[in-house]
Amino acid sequence: MTAAASNGAGPRIAVTGRIPQEGLDMLNEAGLVDAWVSLEVPTVQQVHDIVHGAHAAVTLLTTKVDDAFLDAAGPQLKVVANVAVGYNNIDVAACAARGVIATNTPGVLTEATADIAMSLILMTTRRLGEGERVIRSQTPWQWGMFYMLGSGIQGRQLGIVGMGDIGCALARRAKAFGMKIAYSNRRPVAPALEAELGATVMSLDELLSTSDVVSINCPYNPTTHHLIGAAELATMKPTAFLINTARGPIVDEAALAAALNSGEIAGAGLDVFEEEPKVHPQLLQCENAVLIPHLGSATLETRAAMARLAAHNAINVLSGGIPPTPIPVPAG
Ligand code: DGY
């Protein structure tokens, strides 16, 4: 299941999943690459076998990088280069404790992910999933003045939870669609950026209770686990929609399914799930949920850019330099 392509010298580089050729070509120039080639996700044991003895590990978001991974790799490991902006799969503190630099791929997937978030806003508010299911199931339908009416978004408030690069890119899109922008964040964004986006900072509580669409764009970590649960959903308007393109476990899926079924909120658009690739069975029954399979960064151009940036990160560390996008090591 792995392919070794060698220039005959240099460090050993393990790649724990299929990545675009652009990234592999760069890595092959830099050392002896042992790459997982199957489209199947490798088991934990298979990952540990690939990384054993590696100086660099290029990982996907499905690869758990923990003490067991680091033990399996061995003390020569210098860098873990994640091909994703999210790094909840990596124990960054454990890496740092062993002198292993962890890196991610911010920036290159910002626009693609914001496109998907905006798409989900339109799909949920305009009931496009339901409409598509009617056509594909050949259910009889007829144009009518009151048939499958959705909600307009012009003049409505989009509340963005997490105003990083992707949140800002979504705000630009939503503003162009005539939405008003509110956001909650650990700290307010720079005044010039706030002015450009016409964005108003507010507490999470205020954002949830006043927004017509709430979009989750924050990182997943212990402090954001189930950030949106039954209590938070109960504070949202019954006409409001929830969008999640960040990480599944930020939203309590069972509570969300209950809120969608009871009409506590109007709809949801999800690109990510608590236990991917599994989806909560009750969500599958919700007509008012649009469910797509983690496609945020899934364009040819974006995936190639992610692979190139991850390769840059790995190669820079291997050659003693500073990687372009290191993950900050948590304090303490
Ligand atoms: C990321 O990079 O974290 C995205 O979720 C991948 O699509």
PDB file of N, CA and C and ligand atoms in Angstrom, residues 61 84-86 109 247 294 297 303 306, ligand 1:
ATOM      1  N   LEU A  61      -5.606  15.118   7.753  1.00  0.00           N
ATOM      2  CA  LEU A  61      -6.406  15.361   8.955  1.00  0.00           C
ATOM      3  C   LEU A  61      -6.987  14.076   9.542  1.00  0.00           C
ATOM      4  N   ALA A  84      -3.479  20.366   6.029  1.00  0.00           N
ATOM      5  CA  ALA A  84      -4.779  20.909   6.447  1.00  0.00           C
ATOM      6  C   ALA A  84      -4.503  22.151   7.271  1.00  0.00           C
ATOM      7  N   VAL A  85      -5.474  23.050   7.302  1.00  0.00           N
ATOM      8  CA  VAL A  85      -5.316  24.202   8.205  1.00  0.00           C
ATOM      9  C   VAL A  85      -5.678  23.799   9.624  1.00  0.00           C
ATOM     10  N   GLY A  86      -6.730  22.980   9.783  1.00  0.00           N
ATOM     11  CA  GLY A  86      -7.119  22.491  11.104  1.00  0.00           C
ATOM     12  C   GLY A  86      -6.079  21.481  11.580  1.00  0.00           C
ATOM     13  N   LEU A 109      -6.302  27.616   1.560  1.00  0.00           N
ATOM     14  CA  LEU A 109      -7.652  27.051   1.384  1.00  0.00           C
ATOM     15  C   LEU A 109      -8.749  28.000   1.852  1.00  0.00           C
ATOM     16  N   ARG A 247     -15.235  22.195  12.108  1.00  0.00           N
ATOM     17  CA  ARG A 247     -15.041  20.806  12.541  1.00  0.00           C
ATOM     18  C   ARG A 247     -16.332  20.334  13.193  1.00  0.00           C
ATOM     19  N   HIS A 294     -17.468  16.974   3.760  1.00  0.00           N
ATOM     20  CA  HIS A 294     -16.204  17.671   4.052  1.00  0.00           C
ATOM     21  C   HIS A 294     -15.489  18.106   2.762  1.00  0.00           C
ATOM     22  N   SER A 297     -12.166  22.337   1.266  1.00  0.00           N
ATOM     23  CA  SER A 297     -10.953  22.671   0.495  1.00  0.00           C
ATOM     24  C   SER A 297     -10.849  21.847  -0.788  1.00  0.00           C
ATOM     25  N   ARG A 303      -6.155  21.820  -3.313  1.00  0.00           N
ATOM     26  CA  ARG A 303      -5.467  20.644  -2.771  1.00  0.00           C
ATOM     27  C   ARG A 303      -4.005  20.623  -3.229  1.00  0.00           C
ATOM     28  N   MET A 306      -2.208  23.095  -1.067  1.00  0.00           N
ATOM     29  CA  MET A 306      -2.015  22.557   0.283  1.00  0.00           C
ATOM     30  C   MET A 306      -0.828  21.587   0.306  1.00  0.00           C
TER      31      MET A 306
HETATM   32  C1  DGY B   1      -8.670  21.781   6.757  1.00  0.00           C
HETATM   33  O1  DGY B   1      -7.678  22.028   6.070  1.00  0.00           O
HETATM   34  O2  DGY B   1      -8.654  21.836   7.979  1.00  0.00           O
HETATM   35  C2  DGY B   1      -9.917  21.435   6.044  1.00  0.00           C
HETATM   36  O3  DGY B   1     -10.887  20.966   6.893  1.00  0.00           O
HETATM   37  C3  DGY B   1      -9.617  20.422   4.949  1.00  0.00           C
HETATM   38  O4  DGY B   1     -10.679  20.487   4.055  1.00  0.00           O
END
